[in-house]
Amino acid sequence: MMEGLLNPQTFMVFKVVVVFVAVLTLVALATWAERRGAAFIQDRVGPNRVALFGKIRIFGLGQPLADGLKLFFKEDVLPLNVDRVLYTIAPVISFIPATMTFAAIPFGKPFVKNGIQYFLSILPPDTNIGVLYIFALAGMGVYGIIIGGWASNNKWSILGAMRASAQVISYELAMTLAVVGVVISAGSLRLDRIIEAQNGLWNIVPQFIGAIVFFVSMFAETNRLPFDFAEGESEIIGYHTEYMSMKFSMFFLAEYANMITASGLFVTLYLGGWHFPILDSTVIGSVVAFVIKLLFVLWCFIWVRWTLPRFRYDQLMRLGWKVMLPLSLINLVIVALFYAYGG
Amino acid sequence: MALKKDVRLNWWDKIYLPAVFKGMYITISHFFKTLFTPPSKRYTIEYPDRKKEDIPEWYRGLHRLNTYPDGTLKCVACYCCATACPADAIYIEPEDLEDFDKDHPKEKAPKVFQIDLHRCIYCGFCEEACPKDAIVLTNHYEIVHTSREAGIIGIEDLIKTKREGGE
Amino acid sequence: MITVKINDREYQVEEGKTILEVAKEFGIDIPHYCYHPALSIAGNCRMCLVEVKGMPKPMTACSTRVSDGMEIYTDSEIVKEARKGVLEFILLDHPVDCPICDKSGECKLQDYYFKYSAQRSRYEFPKERHKVQKISKKIYLNPNRCVLCTRCVRFLSEITKTFELTTVERGSHTYITCVDPESLDNNPFASNISDICPVGALGLNEFRFKKRVWFTKKVKAICQGCSAGCNIYVDVSNRKQLLDGDDDEIVRIHTAENPKLGQYFICDEGRYSYKLYNDRESRVKVPVLEGEEITVENAVSLIKEKANVRKGVVILSPLHSIEENYAAYLFARERGFDVFRPSSFRKDLPEPALFIEEKKSPNDRMLKLMKLPKVSEIEEIDYDFALFLHNVGKIHSKSEVRILSVLKKSTFSVVFEPVLSEFGRNANLVLPAPIFIEENGCYINAKNLVQRSHKGVDYMYLSKPLWFFLDINFKSEEELLAVFAKEQLNIELDYNRLGTEGFEL
Ligand code: SF4
Ligand code: SF4
Ligand code: SF4
Ligand code: SF4
Ligand code: FES
């Protein structure tokens, strides 16, 4: 029966649904992990009292559900003097690219059935612009933040938004230049090629500097601590000061979805994608390998957040322009020289 | 005058990354430490399920009105505690004991002595102010009521508060 | 005039005065217990010791008269030592139960101890104990706390001449006792001994354990009981406490001395009159029009409208202050209304009467000075508009009848009073008046002394001064007083000029 259903069309639908559901589930899990992880790092207990049927406590796993319900049922107030249209679409603008980006990432080994090749990524891997597509969409995300901050008609919001945009522009440069190294080594913009090129030796080893630059920029791109200038709860509250209820949760979801996408990208570009010794011999195994790597990078996000304090704004800019950008250029030159004369 | 500290970083410090990794090592070690500590041994005492056993004696909890061995109140309704109370939590109505006897030379006693436990901030000033050691704060910390009125407790309840560490 | 030197400064003083009086005049504080300006000099407490140059020992300031060229030191080492010693002796057999002593907070022994002694007791033996007694219906005596200054004994023998208290036994066993409780009950001045007792030995039964004095606010006011115009302190509870509802309640009245008036005591009737003012239930809380409560603004505009007639009358009141009366007078003058004054209520005087006046109203003199006609001279009583000022207290019964008929006959009648009376019941509109403690007000007493009574608490409920209801353009009571003084007495007068002792006309 399964065989009958397995044709490129149904498989596509299947992939979309699974990926979307998986990402959203992961978002929920990430919020849980964030809070529990933070608690444990700080020798606390964390949320653990949400219980199924009021009895079974399942380590607080019910918390994201409860939070979601709470946010859902909160009154949605439209503050006075906001730009109604922009105010409403801003969360949507930031949420959609966050989930769309994942479409390009191959999360498993392609397989052949009945003579047809099936790919485990939503977009067909022969879209020649895989990497470009991702960066294009990632760049979109910050629009949501800027529009949200602007439409709120609140000085704290606009401050947060302005800082976020400056930061994203600065770090996108370094990030993209770092990725150019990866593209050179694979000789293609296609993500499946990049993964293929890493068979045996993950990019993180030869392009260590690039990996570091990418990793750091990733934090800046997703507005995560130590670079959470868009939010900055302790000083300016951030671009979503005026948001509440589902609009707020959309921003919230976008932040975590962005984290997941960024993790997926890091895994694809530097950690060999779904490659893993032995495990990647089967299709399922390769998906598992990918998910494990992704979860690890995701955990790094949380881990770093609860380790490092926030940078000062000037420090952030200095780091971006004076350290990250030169480093990525150095990485690029090394890789280019290597491929021009060495390999 | 601002004090400027001259900090010189060597190249190792300037990379930052070693320090970052060191920090991350510390946080993750705490993570695993807490993860593998059974809940009963963690710092956090999950209150309604578990209770703190060793409340120190100097803890400032529920008030107690002390009595002489024969059961008469030590309190003489002098208002010293009410005067000292920063939260205005103490209400006293005095009574004139016209026939005081030789053993308890008391002229004045409280007819009503109420403490509003919801107003009280458990500062212990009342205990400090009392000239008769009549009011003390015990280490009973479970002070819960289901209404505002129930939080206003009078002499009968106050003398029933147990001393530190049971009794 | 002779010259004396006090603490190395020269002063010109009158001959025949004592050192203590002279020092007081120049603001030099000499502690004392037994000295009282209105009583004879006893010189038994030894608290007032000062050093006089040439004298081998310190002298009692209260009983030593100044002489020319005298050099006095009030805070030399010897004096300090002497005060310390005296206080230690007084405290030897003192119970020091300040926490339950009603004097605590205004006790001379406490004050002087902290100021001049502040040392631990070296006495190790059990202290002598007497029982606390209610020696009369009004007074209790705690002989343990007595410092044996005999002020109380002297007051009762010299001022009231009733001799109820006396000292018994000798030496350190001496104590005060009451020999005639019945006479003390009937003595109309007996309660003064609780004021003049410098410590907590004599107290009022009514104030016993009622309120700690630091929970009260002392307001200097003028007694409303009669036209003697005694200065009093009104103690108002100022305990802002959620649990305690008696905020702004008057807890007692006690003496405020006025040397200019020669008044050092008050009568018991005045002292216990505070209860009349605590009756919140029967206060007129809001303006009432024919039994209906209306807002203040409505009342103001209603008066304006109704007073727009030709034939109106305003009847002032000897029970109200100058300010309230004069506001009504100005209102009447502006409209050409008639102004009358009622006669004061006269009461039989108790025995002894001392300074008590027959007329039971604090401001009778003002209306007299204004030469207003009496209400008995009202000819036609069918006015279109009538305004009467009434207060807690009584007026002459004949005037009462007359005023009632005026109020009943008039087309529209207004009564301004704090507590609803027969007048208010017969008026169309009743305005809530403040009681004396709620407003600044001046009174002219029988001896033509203008004195000020201070505002101590906020206007209660919706009560307002009359000039507010009559919409007269004044910003404060003080302006009204100035206008009154200018127009009626032809002098410049303001609260500053009145000072603490009043202004003699
Ligand atoms: S503990 Fe402090 S706040 Fe509470 S009753 Fe005593 S003095 Fe008042
Ligand atoms: S508890 Fe102590 S301080 Fe309070 S009224 Fe009683 S004796 Fe005075
Ligand atoms: S008389 Fe004065 S010193 Fe003596 S107990 Fe009373 S307050 Fe204290
Ligand atoms: S009772 Fe008071 S006034 Fe009388 S002698 Fe004693 S201390 Fe003095
Ligand atoms: S005041 Fe002088 S001896 Fe008492």
Short mmCIF file of C-alpha atoms in Angstrom, two decimals, chain B:
data_model
loop_
_atom_site.label_atom_id
_atom_site.label_comp_id
_atom_site.label_asym_id
_atom_site.label_seq_id
_atom_site.Cartn_x
_atom_site.Cartn_y
_atom_site.Cartn_z
CA MET B 1 36.78 60.98 41.01
CA ALA B 2 36.50 58.07 38.70
CA LEU B 3 38.82 55.24 39.31
CA LYS B 4 40.27 53.87 36.13
CA LYS B 5 41.67 50.41 36.23
CA ASP B 6 44.33 49.72 33.69
CA VAL B 7 43.69 46.28 32.31
CA ARG B 8 46.22 44.78 29.96
CA LEU B 9 45.23 41.63 28.12
CA ASN B 10 47.82 39.33 26.63
CA TRP B 11 47.23 37.68 23.30
CA TRP B 12 45.71 34.60 24.90
CA ASP B 13 43.11 36.69 26.62
CA LYS B 14 42.53 38.68 23.48
CA ILE B 15 41.33 35.68 21.55
CA TYR B 16 38.46 35.48 24.03
CA LEU B 17 37.61 31.99 22.90
CA PRO B 18 39.54 30.16 25.63
CA ALA B 19 37.68 32.18 28.22
CA VAL B 20 34.41 31.46 26.48
CA PHE B 21 35.13 27.75 26.49
CA LYS B 22 36.12 27.91 30.10
CA GLY B 23 32.84 29.56 30.89
CA MET B 24 30.95 27.02 28.90
CA TYR B 25 32.72 24.26 30.74
CA ILE B 26 31.60 25.72 34.03
CA THR B 27 27.98 26.07 32.97
CA ILE B 28 27.76 22.61 31.52
CA SER B 29 29.34 21.12 34.62
CA HIS B 30 26.64 22.78 36.68
CA PHE B 31 24.08 21.49 34.25
CA PHE B 32 25.16 17.93 34.69
CA LYS B 33 25.64 18.31 38.39
CA THR B 34 22.05 19.45 38.81
CA LEU B 35 20.82 16.90 36.32
CA PHE B 36 22.27 14.02 38.28
CA THR B 37 21.38 15.30 41.70
CA PRO B 38 18.20 13.73 42.99
CA PRO B 39 15.51 16.38 43.60
CA SER B 40 15.66 15.89 47.36
CA LYS B 41 19.27 16.99 47.43
CA ARG B 42 19.00 20.06 45.24
CA TYR B 43 19.25 23.55 46.61
CA THR B 44 15.68 24.30 45.72
CA ILE B 45 13.23 22.87 48.16
CA GLU B 46 10.04 22.29 46.29
CA TYR B 47 7.91 23.66 49.03
CA PRO B 48 4.54 22.04 49.23
CA ASP B 49 6.01 18.61 48.45
CA ARG B 50 9.01 18.95 50.69
CA LYS B 51 9.53 21.17 53.68
CA LYS B 52 12.58 22.77 55.12
CA GLU B 53 13.48 20.96 58.29
CA ASP B 54 16.24 23.03 59.80
CA ILE B 55 14.80 26.54 59.98
CA PRO B 56 17.27 28.51 62.06
CA GLU B 57 16.08 29.74 65.41
CA TRP B 58 16.51 33.36 64.49
CA TYR B 59 14.15 33.06 61.58
CA ARG B 60 11.39 35.61 61.80
CA GLY B 61 8.11 33.87 61.30
CA LEU B 62 4.76 33.70 63.04
CA HIS B 63 4.44 35.74 66.22
CA ARG B 64 3.88 34.32 69.64
CA LEU B 65 2.65 36.02 72.79
CA ASN B 66 4.52 34.65 75.76
CA THR B 67 2.84 33.80 79.00
CA TYR B 68 3.97 33.29 82.57
CA PRO B 69 4.02 29.69 83.78
CA ASP B 70 0.56 30.18 85.26
CA GLY B 71 -0.85 31.13 81.90
CA THR B 72 -1.28 34.88 82.30
CA LEU B 73 -0.07 37.01 79.47
CA LYS B 74 3.24 38.73 79.84
CA CYS B 75 2.01 41.55 77.63
CA VAL B 76 1.05 44.76 79.41
CA ALA B 77 -0.49 46.46 76.38
CA CYS B 78 2.12 49.16 76.39
CA TYR B 79 1.93 49.78 72.65
CA CYS B 80 5.70 49.73 72.31
CA CYS B 81 5.40 47.10 69.63
CA ALA B 82 2.61 48.93 67.86
CA THR B 83 4.71 52.07 67.95
CA ALA B 84 7.74 50.35 66.54
CA CYS B 85 5.84 48.44 63.91
CA PRO B 86 6.63 49.94 60.53
CA ALA B 87 3.66 48.24 58.91
CA ASP B 88 1.02 49.25 61.45
CA ALA B 89 0.14 45.62 61.76
CA ILE B 90 -0.56 45.56 65.48
CA TYR B 91 -3.79 46.64 67.02
CA ILE B 92 -4.19 46.74 70.76
CA GLU B 93 -7.08 47.56 72.99
CA PRO B 94 -5.93 47.81 76.58
CA GLU B 95 -7.77 46.81 79.68
CA ASP B 96 -7.46 48.24 83.16
CA LEU B 97 -6.73 45.46 85.65
CA GLU B 98 -7.85 47.29 88.70
CA ASP B 99 -7.28 44.38 91.04
CA PHE B 100 -3.77 43.35 90.34
CA ASP B 101 -2.20 41.05 92.89
CA LYS B 102 1.21 40.97 94.44
CA ASP B 103 2.65 38.16 92.30
CA HIS B 104 1.72 39.69 89.03
CA PRO B 105 1.88 43.39 89.59
CA LYS B 106 0.15 44.22 86.37
CA GLU B 107 -2.09 47.20 85.93
CA LYS B 108 -2.71 46.92 82.26
CA ALA B 109 -3.30 44.04 79.92
CA PRO B 110 -4.48 43.77 76.37
CA LYS B 111 -8.16 43.10 75.94
CA VAL B 112 -7.65 42.82 72.23
CA PHE B 113 -4.29 42.18 70.68
CA GLN B 114 -4.42 41.63 66.97
CA ILE B 115 -1.73 41.22 64.41
CA ASP B 116 -2.62 41.54 60.78
CA LEU B 117 -0.35 38.91 59.35
CA HIS B 118 -0.94 40.21 55.86
CA ARG B 119 0.29 43.65 56.75
CA CYS B 120 3.17 42.39 58.84
CA ILE B 121 6.52 42.39 57.10
CA TYR B 122 8.15 40.12 59.69
CA CYS B 123 10.81 42.62 60.56
CA GLY B 124 10.91 41.66 64.22
CA PHE B 125 10.83 45.24 65.46
CA CYS B 126 7.97 44.37 67.76
CA GLU B 127 10.12 41.78 69.44
CA GLU B 128 12.93 44.30 69.80
CA ALA B 129 10.64 46.94 71.24
CA CYS B 130 8.82 44.81 73.79
CA PRO B 131 9.92 45.63 77.33
CA LYS B 132 8.41 42.44 78.69
CA ASP B 133 9.67 39.88 76.18
CA ALA B 134 6.02 39.27 75.60
CA ILE B 135 6.02 39.08 71.86
CA VAL B 136 8.48 36.97 69.92
CA LEU B 137 8.77 35.85 66.36
CA THR B 138 9.04 32.09 66.04
CA ASN B 139 10.40 30.16 63.13
CA HIS B 140 7.06 28.94 61.87
CA TYR B 141 6.85 30.07 58.32
CA GLU B 142 3.66 28.48 57.06
CA ILE B 143 1.38 31.46 57.37
CA VAL B 144 -1.45 30.91 54.97
CA HIS B 145 -5.00 32.11 55.06
CA THR B 146 -7.91 31.86 52.73
CA SER B 147 -9.27 35.32 53.45
CA ARG B 148 -8.00 38.70 54.57
CA GLU B 149 -9.97 38.47 57.79
CA ALA B 150 -8.45 35.14 58.71
CA GLY B 151 -5.04 36.79 58.63
CA ILE B 152 -5.91 39.01 61.56
CA ILE B 153 -5.24 36.85 64.55
CA GLY B 154 -5.90 37.61 68.19
CA ILE B 155 -4.59 36.67 71.61
CA GLU B 156 -6.03 33.14 71.61
CA ASP B 157 -4.13 32.21 68.49
CA LEU B 158 -1.01 34.12 69.35
CA ILE B 159 -0.46 32.34 72.64
CA LYS B 160 -0.95 29.02 70.89
CA THR B 161 1.91 29.53 68.48
CA LYS B 162 4.50 26.93 69.27
CA ARG B 163 7.94 27.98 70.37
CA GLU B 164 10.88 27.46 68.09
CA GLY B 165 11.40 23.87 67.20
CA GLY B 166 8.02 22.58 68.31
CA GLU B 167 7.05 21.94 71.94
#
